[in-house]
PDB file of C-alpha atoms in Angstrom:
ATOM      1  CA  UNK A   1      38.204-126.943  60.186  1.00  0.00           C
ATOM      2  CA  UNK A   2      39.041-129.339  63.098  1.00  0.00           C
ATOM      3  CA  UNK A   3      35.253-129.042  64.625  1.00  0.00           C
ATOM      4  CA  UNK A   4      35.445-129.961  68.268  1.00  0.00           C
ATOM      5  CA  UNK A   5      39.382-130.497  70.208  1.00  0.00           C
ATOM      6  CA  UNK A   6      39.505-131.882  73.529  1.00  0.00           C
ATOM      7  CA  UNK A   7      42.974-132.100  75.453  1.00  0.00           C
ATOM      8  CA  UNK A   8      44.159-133.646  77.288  1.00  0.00           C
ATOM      9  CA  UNK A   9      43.014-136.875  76.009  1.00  0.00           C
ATOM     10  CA  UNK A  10      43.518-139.155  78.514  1.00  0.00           C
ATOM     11  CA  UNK A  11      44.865-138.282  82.111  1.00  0.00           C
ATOM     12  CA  UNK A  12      45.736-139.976  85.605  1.00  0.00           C
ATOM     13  CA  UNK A  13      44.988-137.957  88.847  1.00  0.00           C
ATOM     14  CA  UNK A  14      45.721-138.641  92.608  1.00  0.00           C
ATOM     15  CA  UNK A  15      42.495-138.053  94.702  1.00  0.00           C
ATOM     16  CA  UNK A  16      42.798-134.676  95.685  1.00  0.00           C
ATOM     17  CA  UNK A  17      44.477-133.445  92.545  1.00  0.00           C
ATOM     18  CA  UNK A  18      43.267-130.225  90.440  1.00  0.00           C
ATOM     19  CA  UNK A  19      43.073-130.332  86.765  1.00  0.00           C
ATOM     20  CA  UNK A  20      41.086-128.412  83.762  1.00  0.00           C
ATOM     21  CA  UNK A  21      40.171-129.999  80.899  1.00  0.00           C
ATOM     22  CA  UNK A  22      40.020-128.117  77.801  1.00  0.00           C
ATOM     23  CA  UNK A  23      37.908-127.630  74.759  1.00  0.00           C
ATOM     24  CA  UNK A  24      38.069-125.511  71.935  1.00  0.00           C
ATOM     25  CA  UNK A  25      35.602-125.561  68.788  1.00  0.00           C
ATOM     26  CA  UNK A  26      35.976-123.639  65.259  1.00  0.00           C
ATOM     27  CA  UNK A  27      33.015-123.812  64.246  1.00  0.00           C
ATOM     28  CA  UNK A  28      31.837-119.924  65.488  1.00  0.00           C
ATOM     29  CA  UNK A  29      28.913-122.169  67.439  1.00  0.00           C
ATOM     30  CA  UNK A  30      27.246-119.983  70.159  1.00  0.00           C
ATOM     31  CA  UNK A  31      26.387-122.820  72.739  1.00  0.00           C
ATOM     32  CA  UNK A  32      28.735-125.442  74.533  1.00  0.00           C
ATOM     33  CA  UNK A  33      28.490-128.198  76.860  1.00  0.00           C
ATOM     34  CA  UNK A  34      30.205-130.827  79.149  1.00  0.00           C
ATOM     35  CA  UNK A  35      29.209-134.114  79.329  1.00  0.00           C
ATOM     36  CA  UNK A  36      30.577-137.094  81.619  1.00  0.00           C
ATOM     37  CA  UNK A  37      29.727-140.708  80.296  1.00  0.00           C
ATOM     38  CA  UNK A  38      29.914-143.512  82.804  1.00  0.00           C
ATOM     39  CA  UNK A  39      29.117-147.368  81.771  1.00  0.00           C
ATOM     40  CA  UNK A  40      25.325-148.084  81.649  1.00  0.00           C
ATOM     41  CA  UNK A  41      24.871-144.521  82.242  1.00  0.00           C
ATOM     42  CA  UNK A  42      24.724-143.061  79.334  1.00  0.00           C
ATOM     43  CA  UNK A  43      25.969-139.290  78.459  1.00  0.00           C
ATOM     44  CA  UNK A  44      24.573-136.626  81.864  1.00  0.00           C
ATOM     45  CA  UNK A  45      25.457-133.320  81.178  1.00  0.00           C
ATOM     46  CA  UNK A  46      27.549-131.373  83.761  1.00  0.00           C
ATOM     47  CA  UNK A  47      27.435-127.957  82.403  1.00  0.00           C
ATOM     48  CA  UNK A  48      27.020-126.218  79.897  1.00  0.00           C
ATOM     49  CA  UNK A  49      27.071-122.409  78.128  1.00  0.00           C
ATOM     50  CA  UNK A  50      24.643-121.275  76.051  1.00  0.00           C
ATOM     51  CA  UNK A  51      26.164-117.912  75.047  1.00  0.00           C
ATOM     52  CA  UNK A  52      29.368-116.553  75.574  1.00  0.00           C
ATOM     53  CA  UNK A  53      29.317-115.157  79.045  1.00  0.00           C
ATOM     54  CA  UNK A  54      26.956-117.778  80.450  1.00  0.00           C
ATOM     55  CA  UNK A  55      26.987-121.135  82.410  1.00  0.00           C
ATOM     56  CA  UNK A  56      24.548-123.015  83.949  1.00  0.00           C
ATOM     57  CA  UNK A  57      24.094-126.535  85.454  1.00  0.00           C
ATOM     58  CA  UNK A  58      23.037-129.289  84.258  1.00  0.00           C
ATOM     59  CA  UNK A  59      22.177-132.705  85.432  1.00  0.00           C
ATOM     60  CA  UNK A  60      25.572-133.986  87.739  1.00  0.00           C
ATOM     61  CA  UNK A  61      27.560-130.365  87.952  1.00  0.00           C
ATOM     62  CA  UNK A  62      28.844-131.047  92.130  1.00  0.00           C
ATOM     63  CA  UNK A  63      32.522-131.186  91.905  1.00  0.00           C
ATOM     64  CA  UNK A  64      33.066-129.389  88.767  1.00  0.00           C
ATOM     65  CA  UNK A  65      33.192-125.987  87.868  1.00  0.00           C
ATOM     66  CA  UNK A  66      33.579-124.207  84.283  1.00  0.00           C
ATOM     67  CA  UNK A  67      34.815-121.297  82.819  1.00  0.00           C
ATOM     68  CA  UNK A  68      33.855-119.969  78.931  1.00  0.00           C
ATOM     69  CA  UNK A  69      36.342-117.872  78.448  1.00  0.00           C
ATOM     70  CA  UNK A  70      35.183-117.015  74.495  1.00  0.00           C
ATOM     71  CA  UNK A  71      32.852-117.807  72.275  1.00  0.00           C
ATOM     72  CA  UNK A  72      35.375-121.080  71.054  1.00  0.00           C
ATOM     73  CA  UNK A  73      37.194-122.149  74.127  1.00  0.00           C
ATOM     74  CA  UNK A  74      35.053-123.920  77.355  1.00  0.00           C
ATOM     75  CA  UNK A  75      36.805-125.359  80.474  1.00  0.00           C
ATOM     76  CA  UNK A  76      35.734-128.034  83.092  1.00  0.00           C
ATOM     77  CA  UNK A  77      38.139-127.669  86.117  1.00  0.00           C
ATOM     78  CA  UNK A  78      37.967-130.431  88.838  1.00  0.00           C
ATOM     79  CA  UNK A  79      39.341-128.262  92.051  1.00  0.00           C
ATOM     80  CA  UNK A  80      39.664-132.126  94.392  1.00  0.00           C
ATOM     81  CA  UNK A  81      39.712-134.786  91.967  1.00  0.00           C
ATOM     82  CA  UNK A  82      37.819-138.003  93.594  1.00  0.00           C
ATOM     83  CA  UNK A  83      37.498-141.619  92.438  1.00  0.00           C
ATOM     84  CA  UNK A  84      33.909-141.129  91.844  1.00  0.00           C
ATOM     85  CA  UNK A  85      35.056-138.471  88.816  1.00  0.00           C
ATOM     86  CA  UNK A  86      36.714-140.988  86.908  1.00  0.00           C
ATOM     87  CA  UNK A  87      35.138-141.051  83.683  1.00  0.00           C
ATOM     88  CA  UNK A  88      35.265-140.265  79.768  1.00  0.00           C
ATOM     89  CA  UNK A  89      34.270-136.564  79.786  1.00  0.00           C
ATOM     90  CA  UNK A  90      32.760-135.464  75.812  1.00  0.00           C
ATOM     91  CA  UNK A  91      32.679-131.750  75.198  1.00  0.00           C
ATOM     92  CA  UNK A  92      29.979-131.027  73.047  1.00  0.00           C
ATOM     93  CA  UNK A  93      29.119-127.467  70.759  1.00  0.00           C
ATOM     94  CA  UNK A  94      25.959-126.552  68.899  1.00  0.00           C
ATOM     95  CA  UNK A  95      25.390-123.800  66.179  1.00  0.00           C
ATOM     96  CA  UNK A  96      22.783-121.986  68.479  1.00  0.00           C
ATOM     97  CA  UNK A  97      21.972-119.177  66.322  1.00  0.00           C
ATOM     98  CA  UNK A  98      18.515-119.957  64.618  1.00  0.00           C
ATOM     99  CA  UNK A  99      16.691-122.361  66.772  1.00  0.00           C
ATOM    100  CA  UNK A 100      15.615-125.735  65.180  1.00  0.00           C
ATOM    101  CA  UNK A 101      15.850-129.075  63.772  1.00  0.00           C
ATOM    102  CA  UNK A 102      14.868-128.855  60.679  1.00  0.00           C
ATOM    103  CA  UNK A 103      18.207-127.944  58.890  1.00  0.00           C
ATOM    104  CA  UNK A 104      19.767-130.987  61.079  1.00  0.00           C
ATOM    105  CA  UNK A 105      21.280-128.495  63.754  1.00  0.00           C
ATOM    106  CA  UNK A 106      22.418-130.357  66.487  1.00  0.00           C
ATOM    107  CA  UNK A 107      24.784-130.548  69.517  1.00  0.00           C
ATOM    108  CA  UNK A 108      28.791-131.477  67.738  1.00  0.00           C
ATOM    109  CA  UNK A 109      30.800-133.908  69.570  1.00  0.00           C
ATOM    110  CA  UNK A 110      34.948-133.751  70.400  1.00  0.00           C
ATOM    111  CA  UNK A 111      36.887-137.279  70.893  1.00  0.00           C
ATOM    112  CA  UNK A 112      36.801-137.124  74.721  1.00  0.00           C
ATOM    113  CA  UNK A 113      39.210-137.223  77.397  1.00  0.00           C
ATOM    114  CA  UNK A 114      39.703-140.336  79.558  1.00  0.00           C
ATOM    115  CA  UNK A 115      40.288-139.391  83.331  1.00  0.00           C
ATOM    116  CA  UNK A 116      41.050-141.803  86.126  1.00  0.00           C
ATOM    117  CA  UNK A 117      41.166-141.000  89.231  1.00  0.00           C
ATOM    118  CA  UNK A 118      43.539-143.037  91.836  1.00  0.00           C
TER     119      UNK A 118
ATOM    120  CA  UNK B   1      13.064-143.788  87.299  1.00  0.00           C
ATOM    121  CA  UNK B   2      15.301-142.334  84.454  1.00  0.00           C
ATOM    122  CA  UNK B   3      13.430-139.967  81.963  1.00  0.00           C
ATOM    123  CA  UNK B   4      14.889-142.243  79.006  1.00  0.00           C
ATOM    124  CA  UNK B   5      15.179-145.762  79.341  1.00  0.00           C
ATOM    125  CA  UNK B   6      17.441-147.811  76.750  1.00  0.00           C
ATOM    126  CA  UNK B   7      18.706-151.480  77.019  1.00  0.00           C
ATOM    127  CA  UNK B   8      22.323-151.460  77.266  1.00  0.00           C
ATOM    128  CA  UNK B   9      22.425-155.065  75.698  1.00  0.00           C
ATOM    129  CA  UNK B  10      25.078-155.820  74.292  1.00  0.00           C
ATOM    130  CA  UNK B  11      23.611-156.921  71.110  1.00  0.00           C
ATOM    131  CA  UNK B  12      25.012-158.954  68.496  1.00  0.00           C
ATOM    132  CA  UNK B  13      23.737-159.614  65.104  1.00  0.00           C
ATOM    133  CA  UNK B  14      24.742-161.675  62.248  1.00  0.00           C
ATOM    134  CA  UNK B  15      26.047-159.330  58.742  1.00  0.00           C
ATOM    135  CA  UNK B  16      22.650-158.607  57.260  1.00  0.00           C
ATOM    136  CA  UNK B  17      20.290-159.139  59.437  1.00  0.00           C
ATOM    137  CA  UNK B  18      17.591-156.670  60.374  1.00  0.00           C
ATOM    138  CA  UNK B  19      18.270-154.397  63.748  1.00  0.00           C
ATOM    139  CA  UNK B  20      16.062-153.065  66.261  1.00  0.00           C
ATOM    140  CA  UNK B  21      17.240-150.593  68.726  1.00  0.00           C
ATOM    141  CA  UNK B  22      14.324-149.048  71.412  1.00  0.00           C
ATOM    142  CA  UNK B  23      14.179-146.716  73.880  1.00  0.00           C
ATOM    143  CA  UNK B  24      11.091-145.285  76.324  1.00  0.00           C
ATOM    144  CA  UNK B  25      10.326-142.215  77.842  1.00  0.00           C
ATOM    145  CA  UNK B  26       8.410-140.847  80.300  1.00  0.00           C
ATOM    146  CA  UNK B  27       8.007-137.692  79.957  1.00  0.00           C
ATOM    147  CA  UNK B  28       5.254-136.168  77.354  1.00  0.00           C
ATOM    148  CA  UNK B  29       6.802-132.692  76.884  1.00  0.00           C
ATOM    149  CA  UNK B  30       9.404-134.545  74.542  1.00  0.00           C
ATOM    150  CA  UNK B  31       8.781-133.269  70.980  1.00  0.00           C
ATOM    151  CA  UNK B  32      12.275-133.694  69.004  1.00  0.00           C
ATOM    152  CA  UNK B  33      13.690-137.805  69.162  1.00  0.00           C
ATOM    153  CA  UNK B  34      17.520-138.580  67.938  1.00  0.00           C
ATOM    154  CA  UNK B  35      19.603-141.234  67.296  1.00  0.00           C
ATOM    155  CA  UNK B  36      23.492-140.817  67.440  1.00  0.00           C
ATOM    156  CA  UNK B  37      26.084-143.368  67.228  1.00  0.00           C
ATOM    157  CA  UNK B  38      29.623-143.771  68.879  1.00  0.00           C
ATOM    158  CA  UNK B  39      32.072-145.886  67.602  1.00  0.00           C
ATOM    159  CA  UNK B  40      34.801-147.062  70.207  1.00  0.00           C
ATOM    160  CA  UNK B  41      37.040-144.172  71.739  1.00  0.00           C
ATOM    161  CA  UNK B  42      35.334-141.775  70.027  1.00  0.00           C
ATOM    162  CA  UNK B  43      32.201-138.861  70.149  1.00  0.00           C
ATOM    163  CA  UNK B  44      28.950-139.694  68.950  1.00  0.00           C
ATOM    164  CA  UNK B  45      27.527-138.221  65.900  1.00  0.00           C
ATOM    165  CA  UNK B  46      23.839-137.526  64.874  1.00  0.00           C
ATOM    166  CA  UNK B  47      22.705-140.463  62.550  1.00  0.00           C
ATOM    167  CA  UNK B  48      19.104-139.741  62.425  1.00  0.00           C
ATOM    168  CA  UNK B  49      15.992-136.854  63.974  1.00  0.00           C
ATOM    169  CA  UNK B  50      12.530-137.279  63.711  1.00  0.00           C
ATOM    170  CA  UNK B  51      10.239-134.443  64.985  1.00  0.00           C
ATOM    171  CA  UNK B  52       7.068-136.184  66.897  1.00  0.00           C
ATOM    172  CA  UNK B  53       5.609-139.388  65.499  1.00  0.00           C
ATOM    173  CA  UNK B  54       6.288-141.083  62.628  1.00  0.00           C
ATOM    174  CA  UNK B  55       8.567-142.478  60.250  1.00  0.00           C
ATOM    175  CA  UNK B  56      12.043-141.488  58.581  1.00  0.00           C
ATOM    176  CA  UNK B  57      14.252-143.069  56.285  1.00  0.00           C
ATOM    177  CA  UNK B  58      17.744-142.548  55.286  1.00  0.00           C
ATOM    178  CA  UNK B  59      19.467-145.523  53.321  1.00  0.00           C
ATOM    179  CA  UNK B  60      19.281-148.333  55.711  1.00  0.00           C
ATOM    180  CA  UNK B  61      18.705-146.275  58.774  1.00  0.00           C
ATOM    181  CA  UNK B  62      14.696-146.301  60.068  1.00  0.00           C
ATOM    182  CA  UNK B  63      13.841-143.548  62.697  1.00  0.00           C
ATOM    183  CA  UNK B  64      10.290-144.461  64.094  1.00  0.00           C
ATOM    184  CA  UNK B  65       8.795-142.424  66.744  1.00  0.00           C
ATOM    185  CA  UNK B  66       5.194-143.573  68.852  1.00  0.00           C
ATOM    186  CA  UNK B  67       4.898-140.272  70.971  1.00  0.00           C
ATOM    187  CA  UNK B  68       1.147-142.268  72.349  1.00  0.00           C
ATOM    188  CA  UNK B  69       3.032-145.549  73.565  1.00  0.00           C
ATOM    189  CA  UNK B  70       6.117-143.180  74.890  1.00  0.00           C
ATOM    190  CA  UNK B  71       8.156-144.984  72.250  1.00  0.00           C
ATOM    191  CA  UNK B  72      11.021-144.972  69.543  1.00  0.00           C
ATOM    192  CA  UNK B  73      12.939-147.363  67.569  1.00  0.00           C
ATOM    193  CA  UNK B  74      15.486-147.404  65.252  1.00  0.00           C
ATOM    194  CA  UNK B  75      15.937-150.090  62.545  1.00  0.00           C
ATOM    195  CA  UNK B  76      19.117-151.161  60.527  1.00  0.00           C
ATOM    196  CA  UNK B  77      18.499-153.424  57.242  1.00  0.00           C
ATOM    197  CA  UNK B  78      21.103-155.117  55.973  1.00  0.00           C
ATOM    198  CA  UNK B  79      23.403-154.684  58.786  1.00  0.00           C
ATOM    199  CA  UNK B  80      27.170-154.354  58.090  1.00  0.00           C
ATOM    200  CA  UNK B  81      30.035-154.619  60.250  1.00  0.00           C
ATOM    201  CA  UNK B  82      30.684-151.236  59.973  1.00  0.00           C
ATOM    202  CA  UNK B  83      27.595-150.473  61.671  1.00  0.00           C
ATOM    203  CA  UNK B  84      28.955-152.170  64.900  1.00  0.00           C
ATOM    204  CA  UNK B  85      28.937-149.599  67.324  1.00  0.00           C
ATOM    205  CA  UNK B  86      27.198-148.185  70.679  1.00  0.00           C
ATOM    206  CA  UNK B  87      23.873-146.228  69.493  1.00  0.00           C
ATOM    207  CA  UNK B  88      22.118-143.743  71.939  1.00  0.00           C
ATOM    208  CA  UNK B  89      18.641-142.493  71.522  1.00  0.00           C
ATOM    209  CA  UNK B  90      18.332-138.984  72.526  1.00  0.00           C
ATOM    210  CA  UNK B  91      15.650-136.548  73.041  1.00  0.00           C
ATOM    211  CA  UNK B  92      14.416-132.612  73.570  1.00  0.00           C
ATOM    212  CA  UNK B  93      12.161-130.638  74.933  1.00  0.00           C
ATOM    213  CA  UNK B  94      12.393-127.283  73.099  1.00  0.00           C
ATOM    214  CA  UNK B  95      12.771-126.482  69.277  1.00  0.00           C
ATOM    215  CA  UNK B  96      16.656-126.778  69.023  1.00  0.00           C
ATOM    216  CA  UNK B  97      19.126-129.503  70.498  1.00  0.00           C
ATOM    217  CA  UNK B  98      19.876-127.303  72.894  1.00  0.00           C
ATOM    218  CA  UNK B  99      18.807-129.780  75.909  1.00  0.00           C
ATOM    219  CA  UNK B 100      19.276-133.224  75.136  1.00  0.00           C
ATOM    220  CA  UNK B 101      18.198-136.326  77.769  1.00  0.00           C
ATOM    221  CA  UNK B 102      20.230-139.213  76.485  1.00  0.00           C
ATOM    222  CA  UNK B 103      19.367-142.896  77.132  1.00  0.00           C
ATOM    223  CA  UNK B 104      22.186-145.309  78.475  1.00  0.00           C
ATOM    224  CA  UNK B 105      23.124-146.832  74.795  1.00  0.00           C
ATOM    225  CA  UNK B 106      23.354-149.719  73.162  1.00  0.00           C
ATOM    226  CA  UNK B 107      26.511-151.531  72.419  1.00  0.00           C
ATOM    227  CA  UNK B 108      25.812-153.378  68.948  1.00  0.00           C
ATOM    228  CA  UNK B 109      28.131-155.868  67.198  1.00  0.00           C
ATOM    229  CA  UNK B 110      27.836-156.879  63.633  1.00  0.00           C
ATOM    230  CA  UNK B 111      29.673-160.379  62.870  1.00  0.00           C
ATOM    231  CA  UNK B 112      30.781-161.124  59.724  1.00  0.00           C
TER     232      UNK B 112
END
């Protein structure tokens, strides 16, 4: 059970460039999310998915776009990477299923990918 | 004004002292108040939930929520070096995680 992968895990892009970042869980989770964290910013969420078959914004989601393309597997594509997207980006999955705290449901982090944009 | 507020510090503690991390809110609807922590190059992790105010406990870990003063702390006893690490307050809306407003962090060092 490897929870939450991430690749690549760190990556250097010209301004301009494309990429997708990728993010898989194992965990049979129904909701995912993509979060960017910045220094003194804390984590903002970018988008997220909270079934298979949906996306929706979240907090920062201009310049990004996503794709869930099962119920493990959630992509982030930047289409024209810019200097202001550099940044560690955390993909993120929670069990979904049976709403609540109590049983210490909550949102399951991957190691992040470092992205730096030239 | 951000919804969560959290000084970013950094804060650094002798081994064994007593911690206090804090963060503020402003908005009431908030019902569900976390704690995760992130140590270096990697994800955070839940450490601690309370559900409105009060009190929780786990080992060394306090979780203390003051939903009338828009408030919540965490305390560490006996702090270890192993504790050293950047700790984020987060909070919810709605019954599950499934929305979470973080705060900016707090990067805490423990010296031996």
């Amino acid at each position: 059970n490897a929870g939450v992968t991430q690749t690549p895990k760190f990556q250097v892009l010209k301004t301009g460039q494309s990429m997708t970042l990728q993010c898989a869980q194992d965990m049979n989770h129904n909701s995912m999310y993509w979060y960017r964290q910045d220094p003194g910013m804390g984590l903002r969420l970018i988008y997220y998915s909270a079934s298979e078959g949906t996306t929706d914004k979240g907090e920062v989601p201009n310049g990004y776009n996503v794709s869930r393309l099962n119920k493990r597997e959630f992509s982030l594509r930047l289409e024209s990477a810019a200097p202001s997207q550099t940044s560690v980006y955390f993909c993120a999955s929670l069990p979904g299923a049976r709403p609540g705290l109590a049983g210490g449901e909550t949102q399951y982090f991957g190691p992040g990918t470092r992205l730096l944009v030239l | 004004q951000k919804e969560v507020e959290q000084d970013p510090g950094p804060l650094s503690v002798p081994e064994g002292a007593i911690v206090s991390l804090n963060c503020t809110y402003s908005n009431s609807a908030f019902q569900y108040f976390m704690w995760y922590r992130q140590y270096s190059r990697k994800g955070p992790e839940l450490l601690m939930y309370t559900y409105s105010s009060g009190n929780k406990e786990d080992g060394r870990f306090t979780a203390q929520v003051d939903k009338s003063s828009k408030y919540i702390s965490l305390f560490i006893r006996d702090s270890q070096p192993s504790d050293s690490a950047t700790y984020l307050c987060a909070m919810s809306r709605d019954q599950g995680a499934q929305k979470l407003v973080f705060g900016q962090g707090t990067r805490l060092t423990i010296n031996p």
